[in-house]
mmCIF file of C-alpha atoms in Angstrom:
data_model
loop_
_atom_site.group_PDB
_atom_site.id
_atom_site.type_symbol
_atom_site.label_atom_id
_atom_site.label_comp_id
_atom_site.label_asym_id
_atom_site.label_seq_id
_atom_site.Cartn_x
_atom_site.Cartn_y
_atom_site.Cartn_z
ATOM 1 C CA MET Q 1491 0.293 0.174 -0.155
ATOM 2 C CA SER Q 1492 1.269 3.404 -1.133
ATOM 3 C CA LEU Q 1493 2.315 6.309 1.586
ATOM 4 C CA ARG Q 1494 -1.032 8.406 -0.111
ATOM 5 C CA HIS Q 1495 -3.483 5.574 0.346
ATOM 6 C CA ARG Q 1496 -2.335 5.145 4.305
ATOM 7 C CA ILE Q 1497 -2.559 8.570 4.750
ATOM 8 C CA ALA Q 1498 -5.776 8.645 3.218
ATOM 9 C CA GLY Q 1499 -7.018 5.741 5.344
ATOM 10 C CA ARG Q 1500 -5.871 7.059 8.524
ATOM 11 C CA PHE Q 1501 -6.049 10.889 7.780
ATOM 12 C CA PRO Q 1502 -9.620 10.768 5.519
ATOM 13 C CA ARG Q 1503 -10.910 14.406 6.488
ATOM 14 C CA LEU Q 1504 -7.706 15.683 5.680
ATOM 15 C CA VAL Q 1505 -7.447 14.242 1.995
ATOM 16 C CA ILE Q 1506 -11.048 15.003 1.146
ATOM 17 C CA ALA Q 1507 -10.208 18.781 2.241
ATOM 18 C CA ARG Q 1508 -7.226 18.753 0.117
ATOM 19 C CA ARG Q 1509 -9.080 17.468 -2.624
ATOM 20 C CA ASN Q 1510 -11.533 19.812 -2.232
ATOM 21 C CA ILE Q 1511 -9.179 23.070 -2.299
ATOM 22 C CA SER Q 1512 -7.399 21.716 -5.369
ATOM 23 C CA ARG Q 1513 -10.984 22.038 -7.321
ATOM 24 C CA ALA Q 1514 -11.091 25.386 -6.837
ATOM 25 C CA LYS Q 1515 -7.557 26.335 -7.056
ATOM 26 C CA VAL Q 1516 -7.732 30.498 -7.941
ATOM 27 C CA ARG Q 1517 -10.414 31.091 -5.328
ATOM 28 C CA SER Q 1518 -8.188 28.649 -2.506
ATOM 29 C CA ILE Q 1519 -5.049 31.007 -3.929
ATOM 30 C CA LEU Q 1520 -6.631 34.379 -3.363
ATOM 31 C CA ALA Q 1521 -8.056 33.782 -0.066
ATOM 32 C CA ALA Q 1522 -4.643 31.797 1.141
ATOM 33 C CA ALA Q 1523 -2.809 35.467 -0.088
ATOM 34 C CA SER Q 1524 -5.055 37.433 1.778
ATOM 35 C CA ILE Q 1525 -4.206 35.073 4.773
ATOM 36 C CA LEU Q 1526 -0.199 36.013 3.149
ATOM 37 C CA ILE Q 1527 -0.750 39.828 3.201
ATOM 38 C CA GLY Q 1528 -1.818 39.813 7.139
ATOM 39 C CA VAL Q 1529 0.631 37.479 8.396
ATOM 40 C CA VAL Q 1530 3.111 39.498 6.861
ATOM 41 C CA ALA Q 1531 1.803 42.929 7.695
ATOM 42 C CA ILE Q 1532 1.904 41.947 11.448
ATOM 43 C CA GLY Q 1533 4.632 40.219 11.265
ATOM 44 C CA ALA Q 1534 7.410 42.264 9.454
ATOM 45 C CA ILE Q 1535 5.582 45.298 11.334
ATOM 46 C CA GLY Q 1536 6.318 43.820 14.682
ATOM 47 C CA ALA Q 1537 9.774 42.060 14.246
ATOM 48 C CA GLY Q 1538 11.159 45.556 12.331
ATOM 49 C CA GLY Q 1539 9.591 47.331 14.761
ATOM 50 C CA ALA Q 1540 11.341 45.073 17.903
ATOM 51 C CA ALA Q 1541 14.718 45.669 15.808
ATOM 52 C CA PHE Q 1542 14.767 49.496 15.909
ATOM 53 C CA LYS Q 1543 13.818 49.444 19.661
ATOM 54 C CA GLN Q 1544 16.441 47.455 20.232
ATOM 55 C CA SER Q 1545 19.140 49.148 18.630
ATOM 56 C CA GLN Q 1546 17.922 52.620 20.495
ATOM 57 C CA LEU Q 1547 17.897 50.530 23.807
ATOM 58 C CA GLN Q 1548 21.388 49.600 23.004
ATOM 59 C CA SER Q 1549 22.408 53.207 22.052
ATOM 60 C CA ILE Q 1550 21.055 54.547 24.968
ATOM 61 C CA GLN Q 1551 23.018 52.249 27.497
ATOM 62 C CA ALA Q 1552 25.790 53.247 25.801
ATOM 63 C CA GLN Q 1553 25.222 56.538 26.808
ATOM 64 C CA GLY Q 1554 25.277 55.527 30.480
ATOM 65 C CA ALA Q 1555 21.411 54.170 30.575
ATOM 66 C CA THR Q 1556 22.677 51.449 33.086
ATOM 67 C CA SER Q 1557 24.643 54.157 35.259
ATOM 68 C CA VAL Q 1558 23.047 56.124 38.220
ATOM 69 C CA TYR Q 1559 25.023 59.718 38.598
ATOM 70 C CA VAL Q 1560 25.195 61.047 42.309
ATOM 71 C CA SER Q 1561 25.888 64.640 43.291
ATOM 72 C CA PRO Q 1562 26.015 66.415 46.726
ATOM 73 C CA GLY Q 1563 21.714 67.844 47.435
ATOM 74 C CA THR Q 1564 20.975 70.816 48.343
ATOM 75 C CA ASP Q 1565 20.638 70.154 51.856
ATOM 76 C CA MET Q 1566 23.977 68.277 52.242
ATOM 77 C CA GLU Q 1567 26.386 70.037 54.856
ATOM 78 C CA ALA Q 1568 29.439 69.979 52.243
ATOM 79 C CA SER Q 1569 29.299 70.604 49.052
ATOM 80 C CA HIS Q 1570 31.454 67.537 48.190
ATOM 81 C CA PHE Q 1571 31.766 63.687 49.192
ATOM 82 C CA ASP Q 1572 34.710 62.864 50.874
ATOM 83 C CA ARG Q 1573 35.571 59.065 51.318
ATOM 84 C CA GLU Q 1574 33.357 58.242 54.021
ATOM 85 C CA ASP Q 1575 30.353 59.646 51.514
ATOM 86 C CA VAL Q 1576 31.600 57.110 48.961
ATOM 87 C CA LYS Q 1577 31.987 53.973 51.225
ATOM 88 C CA ALA Q 1578 28.290 54.973 52.462
ATOM 89 C CA ILE Q 1579 27.473 55.167 48.937
ATOM 90 C CA ASP Q 1580 29.194 51.853 48.204
ATOM 91 C CA GLU Q 1581 27.465 50.373 50.997
ATOM 92 C CA THR Q 1582 24.083 51.130 49.869
ATOM 93 C CA VAL Q 1583 23.956 50.290 46.499
ATOM 94 C CA GLY Q 1584 25.380 46.683 46.827
ATOM 95 C CA ALA Q 1585 26.618 44.444 44.115
ATOM 96 C CA ALA Q 1586 27.920 47.604 41.776
ATOM 97 C CA THR Q 1587 30.886 49.355 40.427
ATOM 98 C CA ILE Q 1588 31.693 52.612 42.553
ATOM 99 C CA VAL Q 1589 33.454 55.447 40.549
ATOM 100 C CA ALA Q 1590 33.967 58.876 42.396
ATOM 101 C CA THR Q 1591 35.560 61.506 40.203
ATOM 102 C CA GLU Q 1592 35.913 65.675 40.249
ATOM 103 C CA PRO Q 1593 35.482 67.707 37.497
ATOM 104 C CA GLY Q 1594 37.258 70.861 36.218
ATOM 105 C CA SER Q 1595 39.006 72.712 34.062
ATOM 106 C CA MET Q 1596 42.135 74.133 32.856
ATOM 107 C CA GLU Q 1597 43.766 75.799 30.316
ATOM 108 C CA LEU Q 1598 45.668 74.400 27.437
ATOM 109 C CA ILE Q 1599 48.812 75.783 26.571
ATOM 110 C CA THR Q 1600 48.912 75.084 22.699
ATOM 111 C CA SER Q 1601 52.536 75.056 20.498
ATOM 112 C CA ASP Q 1602 52.297 78.423 19.459
ATOM 113 C CA GLY Q 1603 51.608 79.634 22.755
ATOM 114 C CA THR Q 1604 47.824 80.585 22.379
ATOM 115 C CA ARG Q 1605 45.448 79.156 25.370
ATOM 116 C CA GLU Q 1606 42.659 76.928 25.124
ATOM 117 C CA GLY Q 1607 39.880 75.662 27.854
ATOM 118 C CA VAL Q 1608 40.013 72.202 28.697
ATOM 119 C CA SER Q 1609 37.704 69.818 30.905
ATOM 120 C CA VAL Q 1610 39.349 67.925 33.173
ATOM 121 C CA THR Q 1611 38.105 64.628 35.102
ATOM 122 C CA TYR Q 1612 40.048 64.031 38.459
ATOM 123 C CA ILE Q 1613 39.777 60.185 39.356
ATOM 124 C CA ASP Q 1614 41.721 57.671 41.608
ATOM 125 C CA ASP Q 1615 42.095 55.700 38.301
ATOM 126 C CA PRO Q 1616 40.327 56.341 34.333
ATOM 127 C CA ARG Q 1617 40.388 52.566 33.803
ATOM 128 C CA GLN Q 1618 37.395 52.691 35.924
ATOM 129 C CA LEU Q 1619 35.257 54.438 33.127
ATOM 130 C CA HIS Q 1620 37.434 53.747 29.701
ATOM 131 C CA GLU Q 1621 39.074 51.003 28.269
ATOM 132 C CA VAL Q 1622 43.057 51.953 27.561
ATOM 133 C CA GLU Q 1623 43.160 52.170 23.915
ATOM 134 C CA ARG Q 1624 47.614 52.800 23.733
ATOM 135 C CA GLY Q 1625 49.822 53.251 26.225
ATOM 136 C CA GLY Q 1626 49.734 52.541 29.670
ATOM 137 C CA ILE Q 1627 48.568 53.897 33.272
ATOM 138 C CA PRO Q 1628 51.179 52.928 35.905
ATOM 139 C CA ASP Q 1629 49.872 51.628 39.654
ATOM 140 C CA ASN Q 1630 51.246 54.337 41.848
ATOM 141 C CA TRP Q 1631 49.986 57.476 39.140
ATOM 142 C CA ARG Q 1632 51.395 60.443 39.771
ATOM 143 C CA GLN Q 1633 52.185 63.589 37.977
ATOM 144 C CA SER Q 1634 51.179 62.310 34.522
ATOM 145 C CA VAL Q 1635 48.099 62.202 32.714
ATOM 146 C CA VAL Q 1636 45.874 60.630 30.900
ATOM 147 C CA VAL Q 1637 43.717 61.666 27.144
ATOM 148 C CA SER Q 1638 40.619 60.632 25.742
ATOM 149 C CA HIS Q 1639 40.217 59.414 22.409
ATOM 150 C CA GLU Q 1640 38.903 62.198 21.083
ATOM 151 C CA PHE Q 1641 41.721 64.793 22.561
ATOM 152 C CA ALA Q 1642 43.677 63.134 21.274
ATOM 153 C CA ALA Q 1643 42.559 62.586 17.469
ATOM 154 C CA ASP Q 1644 41.429 66.658 17.576
ATOM 155 C CA ARG Q 1645 44.923 67.878 18.557
ATOM 156 C CA GLY Q 1646 46.596 65.398 17.686
ATOM 157 C CA VAL Q 1647 48.340 64.175 20.558
ATOM 158 C CA GLU Q 1648 51.183 61.383 20.997
ATOM 159 C CA LEU Q 1649 52.139 59.569 23.641
ATOM 160 C CA GLY Q 1650 54.704 60.697 25.735
ATOM 161 C CA GLU Q 1651 53.871 64.183 24.846
ATOM 162 C CA ARG Q 1652 54.180 66.420 27.775
ATOM 163 C CA LEU Q 1653 51.199 68.970 27.790
ATOM 164 C CA LYS Q 1654 51.174 72.463 29.563
ATOM 165 C CA LEU Q 1655 48.390 73.185 31.492
ATOM 166 C CA VAL Q 1656 47.298 76.166 33.596
ATOM 167 C CA SER Q 1657 44.871 75.951 37.016
ATOM 168 C CA GLU Q 1658 43.487 79.050 38.402
ATOM 169 C CA THR Q 1659 43.022 79.612 42.251
ATOM 170 C CA GLU Q 1660 41.019 81.831 44.015
ATOM 171 C CA THR Q 1661 42.782 83.689 46.813
ATOM 172 C CA GLU Q 1662 41.882 86.574 49.160
ATOM 173 C CA THR Q 1663 44.026 88.493 46.802
ATOM 174 C CA GLY Q 1664 42.539 87.575 43.774
ATOM 175 C CA THR Q 1665 43.097 84.597 41.219
ATOM 176 C CA VAL Q 1666 46.389 82.983 41.098
ATOM 177 C CA GLU Q 1667 47.216 80.985 38.393
ATOM 178 C CA THR Q 1668 49.816 78.079 37.906
ATOM 179 C CA GLU Q 1669 51.251 76.302 35.243
ATOM 180 C CA HIS Q 1670 51.347 72.365 35.428
ATOM 181 C CA THR Q 1671 53.905 69.982 32.549
ATOM 182 C CA TYR Q 1672 51.854 66.632 32.448
ATOM 183 C CA ARG Q 1673 53.477 64.228 30.449
ATOM 184 C CA VAL Q 1674 50.634 61.658 28.330
ATOM 185 C CA VAL Q 1675 50.914 58.268 29.329
ATOM 186 C CA ALA Q 1676 47.634 56.880 28.067
ATOM 187 C CA VAL Q 1677 44.899 57.471 25.447
ATOM 188 C CA LEU Q 1678 41.584 56.342 26.179
ATOM 189 C CA ALA Q 1679 39.199 53.742 24.220
ATOM 190 C CA GLU Q 1680 36.446 55.862 22.261
ATOM 191 C CA SER Q 1681 33.258 55.976 24.354
ATOM 192 C CA GLN Q 1682 29.916 57.406 24.027
ATOM 193 C CA SER Q 1683 29.160 57.563 27.645
ATOM 194 C CA PHE Q 1684 29.249 60.692 29.708
ATOM 195 C CA GLY Q 1685 32.597 61.621 30.680
ATOM 196 C CA GLY Q 1686 34.402 60.215 27.564
ATOM 197 C CA GLY Q 1687 36.541 63.793 26.385
ATOM 198 C CA GLY Q 1688 39.096 66.002 28.085
ATOM 199 C CA LEU Q 1689 42.063 64.809 30.177
ATOM 200 C CA PHE Q 1690 42.103 62.855 33.573
ATOM 201 C CA LEU Q 1691 44.153 63.912 36.218
ATOM 202 C CA PRO Q 1692 44.878 62.071 39.392
ATOM 203 C CA ILE Q 1693 42.709 62.727 42.035
ATOM 204 C CA GLU Q 1694 45.529 63.890 44.146
ATOM 205 C CA GLU Q 1695 46.246 66.822 42.029
ATOM 206 C CA THR Q 1696 43.215 68.730 43.289
ATOM 207 C CA GLY Q 1697 45.026 68.902 46.958
ATOM 208 C CA GLU Q 1698 42.109 67.033 49.245
ATOM 209 C CA ARG Q 1699 41.121 63.871 48.169
ATOM 210 C CA GLN Q 1700 37.042 65.257 47.376
ATOM 211 C CA TYR Q 1701 34.617 64.405 44.658
ATOM 212 C CA SER Q 1702 31.670 66.565 43.552
ATOM 213 C CA ARG Q 1703 30.158 63.139 41.632
ATOM 214 C CA VAL Q 1704 30.044 59.645 41.915
ATOM 215 C CA GLU Q 1705 28.849 57.353 39.067
ATOM 216 C CA VAL Q 1706 27.333 53.964 39.964
ATOM 217 C CA MET Q 1707 27.980 51.391 37.359
ATOM 218 C CA THR Q 1708 25.494 48.531 37.020
ATOM 219 C CA GLU Q 1709 24.726 45.913 34.656
ATOM 220 C CA SER Q 1710 21.352 46.999 33.437
ATOM 221 C CA THR Q 1711 18.908 49.451 33.601
ATOM 222 C CA ASP Q 1712 16.446 47.630 36.178
ATOM 223 C CA ARG Q 1713 19.237 47.185 38.313
ATOM 224 C CA ALA Q 1714 20.299 50.982 37.654
ATOM 225 C CA GLU Q 1715 16.672 52.011 38.513
ATOM 226 C CA ALA Q 1716 16.229 49.854 41.828
ATOM 227 C CA VAL Q 1717 19.738 51.367 43.070
ATOM 228 C CA ALA Q 1718 18.629 55.079 42.111
ATOM 229 C CA GLU Q 1719 15.457 53.922 44.434
ATOM 230 C CA ALA Q 1720 17.935 52.357 47.018
ATOM 231 C CA LEU Q 1721 19.656 56.063 47.341
ATOM 232 C CA ARG Q 1722 16.727 58.018 47.521
ATOM 233 C CA ASP Q 1723 15.597 55.890 50.135
ATOM 234 C CA ARG Q 1724 18.612 56.050 52.716
ATOM 235 C CA PHE Q 1725 19.625 59.465 51.896
ATOM 236 C CA ASN Q 1726 16.673 61.495 50.666
ATOM 237 C CA ASP Q 1727 14.097 60.540 53.776
ATOM 238 C CA ARG Q 1728 13.673 63.948 55.046
ATOM 239 C CA LYS Q 1729 16.293 65.550 53.472
ATOM 240 C CA ASP Q 1730 17.717 66.234 49.930
ATOM 241 C CA ARG Q 1731 20.831 65.268 50.737
ATOM 242 C CA LEU Q 1732 22.079 63.596 47.258
ATOM 243 C CA LEU Q 1733 21.015 64.470 43.794
ATOM 244 C CA VAL Q 1734 20.347 61.187 41.892
ATOM 245 C CA PHE Q 1735 20.283 60.858 37.960
ATOM 246 C CA GLU Q 1736 19.250 58.134 35.970
ATOM 247 C CA LEU Q 1737 17.993 57.403 32.479
ATOM 248 C CA THR Q 1738 15.996 54.684 32.984
ATOM 249 C CA SER Q 1739 12.821 56.957 32.369
ATOM 250 C CA LEU Q 1740 14.421 57.823 29.141
ATOM 251 C CA VAL Q 1741 14.295 53.944 28.438
ATOM 252 C CA ARG Q 1742 10.873 53.447 29.678
ATOM 253 C CA LEU Q 1743 9.696 56.424 27.635
ATOM 254 C CA LEU Q 1744 11.270 54.769 24.418
ATOM 255 C CA LYS Q 1745 9.985 51.133 25.187
ATOM 256 C CA THR Q 1746 6.161 52.666 25.537
ATOM 257 C CA LEU Q 1747 6.169 54.728 22.508
ATOM 258 C CA VAL Q 1748 8.075 51.857 20.354
ATOM 259 C CA ASN Q 1749 5.397 49.549 21.965
ATOM 260 C CA GLY Q 1750 2.977 51.689 21.246
ATOM 261 C CA ILE Q 1751 3.041 52.538 17.376
ATOM 262 C CA ASN Q 1752 3.954 48.626 16.698
ATOM 263 C CA ALA Q 1753 0.506 47.949 18.505
ATOM 264 C CA PHE Q 1754 -0.774 50.422 16.457
ATOM 265 C CA LEU Q 1755 0.873 49.210 13.052
ATOM 266 C CA ALA Q 1756 0.382 45.603 13.752
ATOM 267 C CA GLY Q 1757 -3.509 46.785 14.348
ATOM 268 C CA LEU Q 1758 -3.809 48.473 11.117
ATOM 269 C CA GLY Q 1759 -2.042 44.802 9.874
ATOM 270 C CA SER Q 1760 -4.472 42.910 11.798
ATOM 271 C CA ILE Q 1761 -7.603 44.736 10.031
ATOM 272 C CA SER Q 1762 -6.052 43.015 6.857
ATOM 273 C CA LEU Q 1763 -6.321 39.666 8.835
ATOM 274 C CA LEU Q 1764 -10.251 40.387 8.649
ATOM 275 C CA VAL Q 1765 -10.606 41.091 5.032
ATOM 276 C CA ALA Q 1766 -8.925 37.590 4.734
ATOM 277 C CA GLY Q 1767 -11.276 36.012 7.093
ATOM 278 C CA VAL Q 1768 -13.821 37.316 4.888
ATOM 279 C CA SER Q 1769 -12.540 36.013 2.156
ATOM 280 C CA ILE Q 1770 -12.094 32.865 3.329
ATOM 281 C CA ALA Q 1771 -15.835 32.307 4.369
ATOM 282 C CA ASN Q 1772 -17.051 33.375 1.465
ATOM 283 C CA THR Q 1773 -14.491 31.132 -0.252
ATOM 284 C CA MET Q 1774 -16.118 27.961 2.301
ATOM 285 C CA LEU Q 1775 -19.687 29.042 1.241
ATOM 286 C CA MET Q 1776 -19.206 29.320 -2.478
ATOM 287 C CA ALA Q 1777 -17.747 25.397 -2.082
ATOM 288 C CA VAL Q 1778 -20.788 24.902 0.142
ATOM 289 C CA ILE Q 1779 -23.132 25.542 -2.342
ATOM 290 C CA LYS Q 1780 -21.265 23.983 -5.417
ATOM 291 C CA ARG Q 1781 -20.845 20.437 -3.328
ATOM 292 C CA ARG Q 1782 -24.453 20.380 -2.078
ATOM 293 C CA GLU Q 1783 -25.293 17.093 -3.470
ATOM 294 C CA GLU Q 1784 -21.676 15.981 -2.652
ATOM 295 C CA ILE Q 1785 -22.430 16.955 1.192
ATOM 296 C CA GLY Q 1786 -25.904 14.847 0.810
ATOM 297 C CA VAL Q 1787 -24.196 11.938 -0.240
ATOM 298 C CA LEU Q 1788 -21.485 11.811 2.638
ATOM 299 C CA ARG Q 1789 -24.721 12.271 4.930
ATOM 300 C CA ALA Q 1790 -26.368 9.663 3.273
ATOM 301 C CA VAL Q 1791 -23.975 7.139 3.979
ATOM 302 C CA GLY Q 1792 -23.149 7.517 7.300
ATOM 303 C CA TYR Q 1793 -21.095 10.917 7.888
ATOM 304 C CA GLY Q 1794 -22.687 12.755 10.872
ATOM 305 C CA LYS Q 1795 -23.121 16.829 11.281
ATOM 306 C CA ALA Q 1796 -19.893 16.455 13.052
ATOM 307 C CA ASP Q 1797 -17.743 15.076 10.347
ATOM 308 C CA ILE Q 1798 -19.073 17.555 7.714
ATOM 309 C CA VAL Q 1799 -17.850 20.071 10.330
ATOM 310 C CA ARG Q 1800 -14.768 18.902 10.739
ATOM 311 C CA ILE Q 1801 -13.895 18.139 7.013
ATOM 312 C CA LEU Q 1802 -15.078 21.914 6.260
ATOM 313 C CA LEU Q 1803 -13.065 23.200 9.138
ATOM 314 C CA VAL Q 1804 -10.133 21.111 7.901
ATOM 315 C CA GLU Q 1805 -10.293 23.188 4.450
ATOM 316 C CA ALA Q 1806 -10.330 26.494 6.290
ATOM 317 C CA VAL Q 1807 -7.239 25.296 8.319
ATOM 318 C CA LEU Q 1808 -5.367 24.114 5.375
ATOM 319 C CA LEU Q 1809 -5.991 27.542 3.600
ATOM 320 C CA GLY Q 1810 -4.906 29.330 6.344
ATOM 321 C CA ALA Q 1811 -1.787 27.237 7.270
ATOM 322 C CA LEU Q 1812 -0.931 28.100 3.670
ATOM 323 C CA GLY Q 1813 -1.398 31.754 3.794
ATOM 324 C CA SER Q 1814 0.483 31.680 7.091
ATOM 325 C CA ALA Q 1815 3.397 29.798 6.108
ATOM 326 C CA VAL Q 1816 4.601 31.414 2.931
ATOM 327 C CA GLY Q 1817 3.621 35.231 5.029
ATOM 328 C CA LEU Q 1818 5.920 33.816 7.595
ATOM 329 C CA ALA Q 1819 8.684 33.293 5.407
ATOM 330 C CA ILE Q 1820 8.133 36.567 3.371
ATOM 331 C CA ALA Q 1821 7.806 38.342 7.024
ATOM 332 C CA VAL Q 1822 11.288 36.400 8.180
ATOM 333 C CA ALA Q 1823 12.972 37.849 5.661
ATOM 334 C CA VAL Q 1824 11.568 41.667 5.990
ATOM 335 C CA ALA Q 1825 12.738 41.261 9.501
ATOM 336 C CA MET Q 1826 16.368 40.104 8.614
ATOM 337 C CA VAL Q 1827 16.710 42.894 6.750
ATOM 338 C CA ALA Q 1828 15.359 45.003 9.776
ATOM 339 C CA ASN Q 1829 18.085 43.531 12.108
ATOM 340 C CA ALA Q 1830 21.047 43.783 9.848
ATOM 341 C CA LEU Q 1831 20.179 47.478 9.336
ATOM 342 C CA PHE Q 1832 19.459 48.244 13.119
ATOM 343 C CA LEU Q 1833 21.600 45.508 14.990
ATOM 344 C CA GLY Q 1834 23.893 44.827 12.406
ATOM 345 C CA ASP Q 1835 22.916 40.993 12.174
ATOM 346 C CA PRO Q 1836 20.355 39.468 10.316
ATOM 347 C CA PHE Q 1837 20.023 36.684 12.687
ATOM 348 C CA ALA Q 1838 19.866 38.672 15.704
ATOM 349 C CA PHE Q 1839 16.307 38.248 16.791
ATOM 350 C CA THR Q 1840 14.849 39.252 19.849
ATOM 351 C CA GLN Q 1841 12.246 37.697 22.215
ATOM 352 C CA SER Q 1842 9.645 40.509 20.969
ATOM 353 C CA ALA Q 1843 10.381 39.994 17.098
ATOM 354 C CA LEU Q 1844 9.841 36.178 17.680
ATOM 355 C CA LEU Q 1845 6.819 36.510 19.717
ATOM 356 C CA TYR Q 1846 5.308 39.044 16.913
ATOM 357 C CA LEU Q 1847 5.967 36.626 14.438
ATOM 358 C CA ALA Q 1848 4.468 33.508 16.113
ATOM 359 C CA GLY Q 1849 1.688 35.406 16.834
ATOM 360 C CA ALA Q 1850 0.974 36.766 13.453
ATOM 361 C CA VAL Q 1851 1.355 32.774 12.072
ATOM 362 C CA ALA Q 1852 -1.027 32.008 15.345
ATOM 363 C CA PHE Q 1853 -3.766 34.741 14.268
ATOM 364 C CA GLY Q 1854 -3.698 33.962 10.725
ATOM 365 C CA ILE Q 1855 -4.566 30.586 11.222
ATOM 366 C CA LEU Q 1856 -7.140 31.442 13.771
ATOM 367 C CA THR Q 1857 -8.531 33.835 11.310
ATOM 368 C CA SER Q 1858 -9.263 31.089 9.037
ATOM 369 C CA LEU Q 1859 -10.944 28.529 11.690
ATOM 370 C CA LEU Q 1860 -13.432 31.145 12.869
ATOM 371 C CA ALA Q 1861 -14.142 32.004 9.151
ATOM 372 C CA GLY Q 1862 -14.827 28.157 8.045
ATOM 373 C CA ALA Q 1863 -16.874 28.071 11.494
ATOM 374 C CA TYR Q 1864 -20.415 29.440 9.894
ATOM 375 C CA PRO Q 1865 -20.347 27.876 6.592
ATOM 376 C CA ALA Q 1866 -19.282 24.610 7.804
ATOM 377 C CA TRP Q 1867 -22.076 24.584 10.237
ATOM 378 C CA ARG Q 1868 -24.895 25.611 7.803
ATOM 379 C CA ALA Q 1869 -23.724 22.764 5.506
ATOM 380 C CA ALA Q 1870 -23.758 20.231 8.703
ATOM 381 C CA ASN Q 1871 -27.129 21.565 9.622
ATOM 382 C CA GLU Q 1872 -28.643 21.143 5.946
ATOM 383 C CA ARG Q 1873 -31.479 18.179 5.964
ATOM 384 C CA PRO Q 1874 -29.537 14.968 3.592
ATOM 385 C CA ILE Q 1875 -32.796 14.942 1.288
ATOM 386 C CA ASP Q 1876 -32.361 18.626 0.773
ATOM 387 C CA ALA Q 1877 -29.027 18.527 -0.484
ATOM 388 C CA LEU Q 1878 -29.667 15.566 -2.542
ATOM 389 C CA ARG Q 1879 -32.228 17.644 -4.259
ATOM 390 C CA GLY Q 1880 -29.273 20.385 -5.287
#
């Protein structure tokens, strides 16, 4: 016995449904094509939107969205943090990296004698914030300067070069300028995060180990939000001792906007599936009318109402499955293009993208099933003798 006959014997309803679809190829293809369009619309829009959202989240995280920035608050006695303050912040945040810095500014004396204002960050170790691209930072870092990638590229600064910097100090008699000479020992790697430009000097160059900003680096935006909340609960219960800033609110806003746009566009795509459902219902009703006598014969030879319903529902599901399968292939191809464009990897499917694709297929098949319900019910409830009369 051939495989085809075995399948026919085991799944007779499936074979009858497939035969009925092949009898009206044009109507069946058009009905399946309408499902295809809806699946492509929902799957491609959803998966493409998910790729765009992921790319923007990665960009925001590169800007420091996983970090929390802490400064002295308006009710803090001192205008800076000392070691005890940094220790208290460290104890509060738990498993996170603490980087204390003191921002400042100096004037760079260029080769032609002119002066140029530059930003300076006083820090214990720049490697806490950035990777080193060239050179190296000694363990006992003193009397030398580390420059950012942007600073070196813009001014053509090389390792070993000596920079002349002028600092200003306010005294009772006025402003006192002091000239310093530092040797460049390292150039940092390019970075998009805050504090990525300028010069880095040892914290001891300030004269006192005092900090005006603490950066708490976490592994995720959710963790950053929890750290910010913990700091506010401990230090800002009654007074604003700390100013706590994080970018997680921007991340939430972006997610809300992109999800809302995706839902709206996917909703428009689902309208095409509803139209497809009407097309399948029309196709099935026409098939029922044309096959009244055949259905009457089936009922006369012992097929019950439930059998007729199952045959016609299988037929509707086959149409939906055919359109959904082809639509899924096209939607995946479109999503891969979006992944390559936004994420740089065509196979970088996010979980939400896969859910959109799976949901589009499920919605397509479910729409077909519901569209075939009324024609199946109508055919099953017609009396065999009336059906045989045609």
